[in-house]
Short mmCIF file of C-alpha atoms in Angstrom, two decimals:
data_model
loop_
_atom_site.label_atom_id
_atom_site.label_comp_id
_atom_site.label_asym_id
_atom_site.label_seq_id
_atom_site.Cartn_x
_atom_site.Cartn_y
_atom_site.Cartn_z
CA MET A 730 0.09 0.07 -0.02
CA LYS A 731 1.54 3.62 -0.80
CA PHE A 732 0.12 6.51 0.77
CA GLU A 733 1.17 9.98 -0.55
CA ALA A 734 1.35 12.48 2.10
CA GLN A 735 1.10 15.76 -0.16
CA PRO A 736 2.54 18.96 1.82
CA HIS A 737 0.06 21.66 2.39
CA PRO A 738 1.58 24.95 0.29
CA VAL A 739 2.42 26.83 3.43
CA ILE A 740 4.98 29.58 3.04
CA ARG A 741 6.75 31.76 5.55
CA CYS A 742 6.07 35.30 5.37
CA GLY A 743 9.12 36.18 7.40
CA ALA A 744 9.40 35.34 11.19
CA SER A 745 6.09 37.14 12.38
CA GLY A 746 3.82 34.61 10.29
CA ILE A 747 2.54 31.69 8.52
CA HIS A 748 -0.02 32.32 5.43
CA THR A 749 -1.03 29.67 3.42
CA GLY A 750 -0.12 30.83 -0.19
CA LEU A 751 1.79 34.07 -2.19
CA THR A 752 -1.48 36.24 -2.47
CA GLU A 753 -1.04 36.72 1.71
CA CYS A 754 2.39 37.58 1.44
CA ALA A 755 1.90 40.19 -1.38
CA ALA A 756 -0.98 41.67 0.94
CA SER A 757 1.37 41.96 3.95
CA GLY A 758 4.10 43.59 1.98
CA ARG A 759 6.49 40.43 3.41
CA GLU A 760 8.73 38.45 0.99
CA PRO A 761 8.15 34.56 1.19
CA VAL A 762 10.45 32.61 2.72
CA ALA A 763 11.06 28.76 1.51
CA PRO A 764 8.10 26.08 1.98
CA MET A 765 8.34 24.49 5.26
CA PHE A 766 8.66 21.08 3.66
CA SER A 767 8.49 20.16 0.20
CA PRO A 768 9.38 16.37 -0.63
CA THR A 769 6.49 13.63 -0.76
CA VAL A 770 6.28 11.48 1.53
CA LYS A 771 5.72 7.60 0.68
CA LEU A 772 4.60 5.05 3.04
CA GLU A 773 4.49 1.39 2.14
CA SER A 774 3.02 -1.95 3.86
CA ALA A 775 3.25 -5.15 2.16
CA ALA A 776 1.43 -6.59 5.06
CA MET A 777 -1.71 -4.25 4.43
CA THR A 778 -4.06 -3.45 1.47
CA ALA A 779 -6.83 -0.94 1.01
CA SER A 780 -9.13 -3.21 2.05
CA THR A 781 -7.71 -4.37 5.29
CA PRO A 782 -10.43 -3.34 8.01
CA VAL A 783 -9.14 -0.55 9.77
CA LEU A 784 -9.65 -2.03 13.36
CA HIS A 785 -6.78 -4.81 12.41
CA GLN A 786 -4.47 -2.09 11.09
CA ALA A 787 -4.95 -0.24 14.25
CA SER A 788 -4.37 -3.14 16.47
CA ILE A 789 -2.29 -6.10 15.37
CA PRO A 790 0.48 -4.40 13.93
CA VAL A 791 1.01 -2.20 17.04
CA PHE A 792 0.42 -5.21 19.29
CA LYS A 793 3.24 -7.04 17.36
CA GLN A 794 5.48 -4.19 16.95
CA MET A 795 5.50 -3.47 20.70
CA LEU A 796 5.57 -7.09 21.98
CA GLY A 797 8.70 -7.63 19.43
CA GLY A 798 10.32 -4.62 21.39
CA LEU A 799 9.41 -5.84 24.55
CA ALA A 800 11.14 -8.86 23.70
CA ASP A 801 14.07 -7.53 22.81
CA VAL A 802 14.36 -5.31 26.19
CA LEU A 803 14.08 -8.69 28.33
CA SER A 804 16.86 -10.31 26.05
CA LYS A 805 18.84 -7.24 27.02
CA ALA A 806 18.43 -7.37 30.92
CA GLU A 807 18.98 -10.96 31.08
CA ALA A 808 22.33 -10.40 28.98
CA HIS A 809 23.00 -7.64 31.51
CA ALA A 810 22.18 -9.87 34.50
CA THR A 811 24.54 -12.50 33.01
CA ALA A 812 27.23 -10.17 32.34
CA ARG A 813 27.19 -8.73 36.18
CA ASN A 814 26.73 -11.82 37.42
CA ILE A 815 22.97 -10.55 38.84
CA ASP A 816 20.31 -13.26 39.65
CA PRO A 817 17.58 -13.07 36.94
CA GLN A 818 15.11 -13.34 39.86
CA VAL A 819 16.23 -9.57 40.90
CA PHE A 820 14.87 -8.14 37.63
CA LEU A 821 12.18 -10.55 37.33
CA GLN A 822 10.72 -9.69 40.93
CA SER A 823 11.60 -5.96 40.56
CA ARG A 824 8.83 -3.64 41.06
CA LEU A 825 8.53 0.68 40.74
CA PHE A 826 6.67 0.77 43.96
CA PRO A 827 5.60 -1.83 46.38
CA ASP A 828 2.10 -1.48 45.93
CA MET A 829 2.88 -2.41 42.02
CA PHE A 830 3.25 -5.63 40.23
CA ALA A 831 6.56 -7.14 39.45
CA LEU A 832 8.01 -7.12 35.89
CA LEU A 833 6.72 -10.93 35.58
CA ARG A 834 3.61 -9.96 35.87
CA GLN A 835 4.01 -7.01 33.84
CA VAL A 836 4.84 -9.05 30.84
CA GLN A 837 2.30 -11.35 31.32
CA ILE A 838 -0.49 -8.78 31.68
CA ALA A 839 0.82 -6.67 28.42
CA CYS A 840 0.44 -10.54 26.63
CA ASP A 841 -2.83 -11.00 27.80
CA PHE A 842 -4.13 -7.53 26.68
CA ALA A 843 -2.54 -8.23 23.29
CA LYS A 844 -4.25 -11.37 22.74
CA GLY A 845 -7.74 -10.43 24.81
CA VAL A 846 -7.97 -7.34 22.68
CA SER A 847 -7.44 -8.80 19.52
CA ALA A 848 -9.56 -12.07 19.94
CA ARG A 849 -12.57 -9.80 20.90
CA LEU A 850 -12.14 -7.40 18.32
CA ALA A 851 -12.24 -10.52 15.82
CA GLY A 852 -14.90 -12.08 17.57
CA ALA A 853 -12.91 -15.47 18.35
CA GLU A 854 -12.29 -16.82 21.96
CA VAL A 855 -9.89 -15.67 24.18
CA PRO A 856 -7.29 -18.37 25.04
CA SER A 857 -6.76 -19.30 28.51
CA VAL A 858 -3.03 -19.06 29.76
CA ALA A 859 -1.68 -19.86 32.95
CA ASP A 860 0.53 -17.50 34.45
CA GLU A 861 3.41 -19.96 35.49
CA GLU A 862 6.50 -18.32 33.97
CA LYS A 863 9.52 -17.92 36.41
CA SER A 864 12.25 -17.12 34.08
CA PHE A 865 13.41 -14.71 31.63
CA ALA A 866 12.99 -18.08 28.64
CA GLU A 867 9.30 -18.61 29.90
CA LEU A 868 8.33 -14.87 29.72
CA GLN A 869 9.94 -15.09 25.77
CA ALA A 870 7.77 -18.08 25.21
CA ARG A 871 4.84 -16.30 26.17
CA ILE A 872 5.41 -13.50 24.06
CA GLN A 873 5.84 -15.55 21.22
CA ALA A 874 2.86 -17.59 21.72
CA THR A 875 0.73 -14.48 21.91
CA LEU A 876 2.72 -13.38 18.58
CA ALA A 877 1.38 -16.33 16.93
CA PHE A 878 -1.72 -16.20 18.28
CA ILE A 879 -2.36 -12.77 17.30
CA ASP A 880 -0.81 -13.26 13.85
CA GLY A 881 -3.23 -16.10 12.90
CA LEU A 882 -6.29 -14.15 13.45
CA PRO A 883 -7.61 -13.23 9.93
CA ALA A 884 -7.67 -9.93 8.69
CA GLU A 885 -11.28 -10.63 7.56
CA ALA A 886 -12.63 -11.15 11.14
CA PHE A 887 -12.08 -7.66 11.84
CA ALA A 888 -14.48 -6.34 9.21
CA GLU A 889 -17.27 -5.56 11.58
CA ALA A 890 -15.00 -5.10 14.87
CA ALA A 891 -15.38 -1.47 15.02
CA SER A 892 -19.51 -1.88 15.88
CA ARG A 893 -18.98 -5.19 17.68
CA GLU A 894 -20.27 -5.40 21.19
CA VAL A 895 -17.81 -6.23 23.82
CA VAL A 896 -18.86 -7.07 27.23
CA LEU A 897 -16.10 -7.19 30.25
CA ARG A 898 -16.36 -9.57 33.39
CA PRO A 899 -20.00 -10.11 32.27
CA GLY A 900 -22.66 -10.60 35.06
CA THR A 901 -20.30 -8.77 37.80
CA PRO A 902 -20.90 -5.62 39.51
CA LYS A 903 -17.82 -4.66 37.44
CA GLU A 904 -19.46 -5.43 34.29
CA ARG A 905 -18.52 -2.91 31.15
CA ARG A 906 -19.73 -2.92 27.56
CA PHE A 907 -18.01 -0.98 24.73
CA ALA A 908 -18.45 -1.03 21.32
CA GLY A 909 -14.96 -2.27 19.40
CA GLN A 910 -13.44 0.75 18.15
CA ALA A 911 -13.79 2.19 21.88
CA TYR A 912 -12.92 -0.73 23.36
CA LEU A 913 -9.54 -1.05 21.21
CA LEU A 914 -8.85 2.75 21.37
CA SER A 915 -9.98 4.03 24.83
CA TYR A 916 -9.60 0.70 26.93
CA GLY A 917 -7.25 -2.00 25.39
CA LEU A 918 -4.35 -0.15 23.86
CA PRO A 919 -3.91 2.22 26.90
CA GLN A 920 -3.96 -0.94 29.15
CA PHE A 921 -1.33 -2.69 26.86
CA PHE A 922 0.64 0.56 26.65
CA PHE A 923 0.98 0.79 30.47
CA HIS A 924 2.15 -2.43 31.53
CA VAL A 925 4.57 -2.62 28.50
CA THR A 926 5.85 0.73 29.50
CA THR A 927 6.18 -0.17 33.30
CA ALA A 928 8.21 -3.47 32.36
CA TYR A 929 10.89 -1.05 30.71
CA ALA A 930 10.67 1.26 33.42
CA ILE A 931 11.65 -1.39 35.98
CA LEU A 932 14.66 -2.63 34.08
CA ARG A 933 15.82 1.00 33.13
CA HIS A 934 15.43 1.74 36.79
CA ASN A 935 17.60 -1.33 37.37
CA GLY A 936 20.37 -0.06 35.29
CA VAL A 937 19.92 -2.26 32.18
CA GLU A 938 20.90 -0.22 29.11
CA LEU A 939 18.11 0.90 27.50
CA GLY A 940 16.73 3.40 25.40
CA LYS A 941 13.33 4.91 23.47
CA LYS A 942 14.38 2.67 20.49
CA ASP A 943 14.45 -0.64 22.32
CA TYR A 944 10.84 0.47 23.75
CA MET A 945 9.43 1.21 20.16
CA GLY A 946 10.82 -1.95 18.56
CA ALA A 947 10.81 -2.48 15.21
CA PHE A 948 8.47 -0.50 12.51
#
């Protein structure tokens, strides 16, 4: 798919203002300055076409990118622990504050949101996974299993995702109902990003050499 972002013909008239064309500059008595930007930007994606449902595009690639980044962050953390003879459990059980979840649980929940949100939007059953991971290797396996699951959801299953009703904790005092689009944008993605970010922050706080590029993953 190719998107061509055509720049708006914005022209600066000196340092005191921005106008949208030469006529305004002439009227103001100021000399036009070079446009703010001019190259045409082409964005290509072999994985998507114009017919790919919007909520599939807004969810699956995001989960894949960020989980891939999280996997790399965990690899760097394990290497850091090995190089400095630090017990891996020091990192795995670390938390930012006593009332917050430890790294292990943050990764588990991030995976849960990725698979749960994706499944509900696709109208598929949410797979149940036991939270039994105790090592970096097991967390990596959980991330890979999550990636395999969401990658296996057909794009066409998301065709009605925006209007599909999603019910969380049905029949309980905490029951919540969403239309699919609101579920993804207002609930699912923010929750997912919270736990991925917290996992990153735990490891950075503990001295693992990480940067924004590691957090962002490949895109």
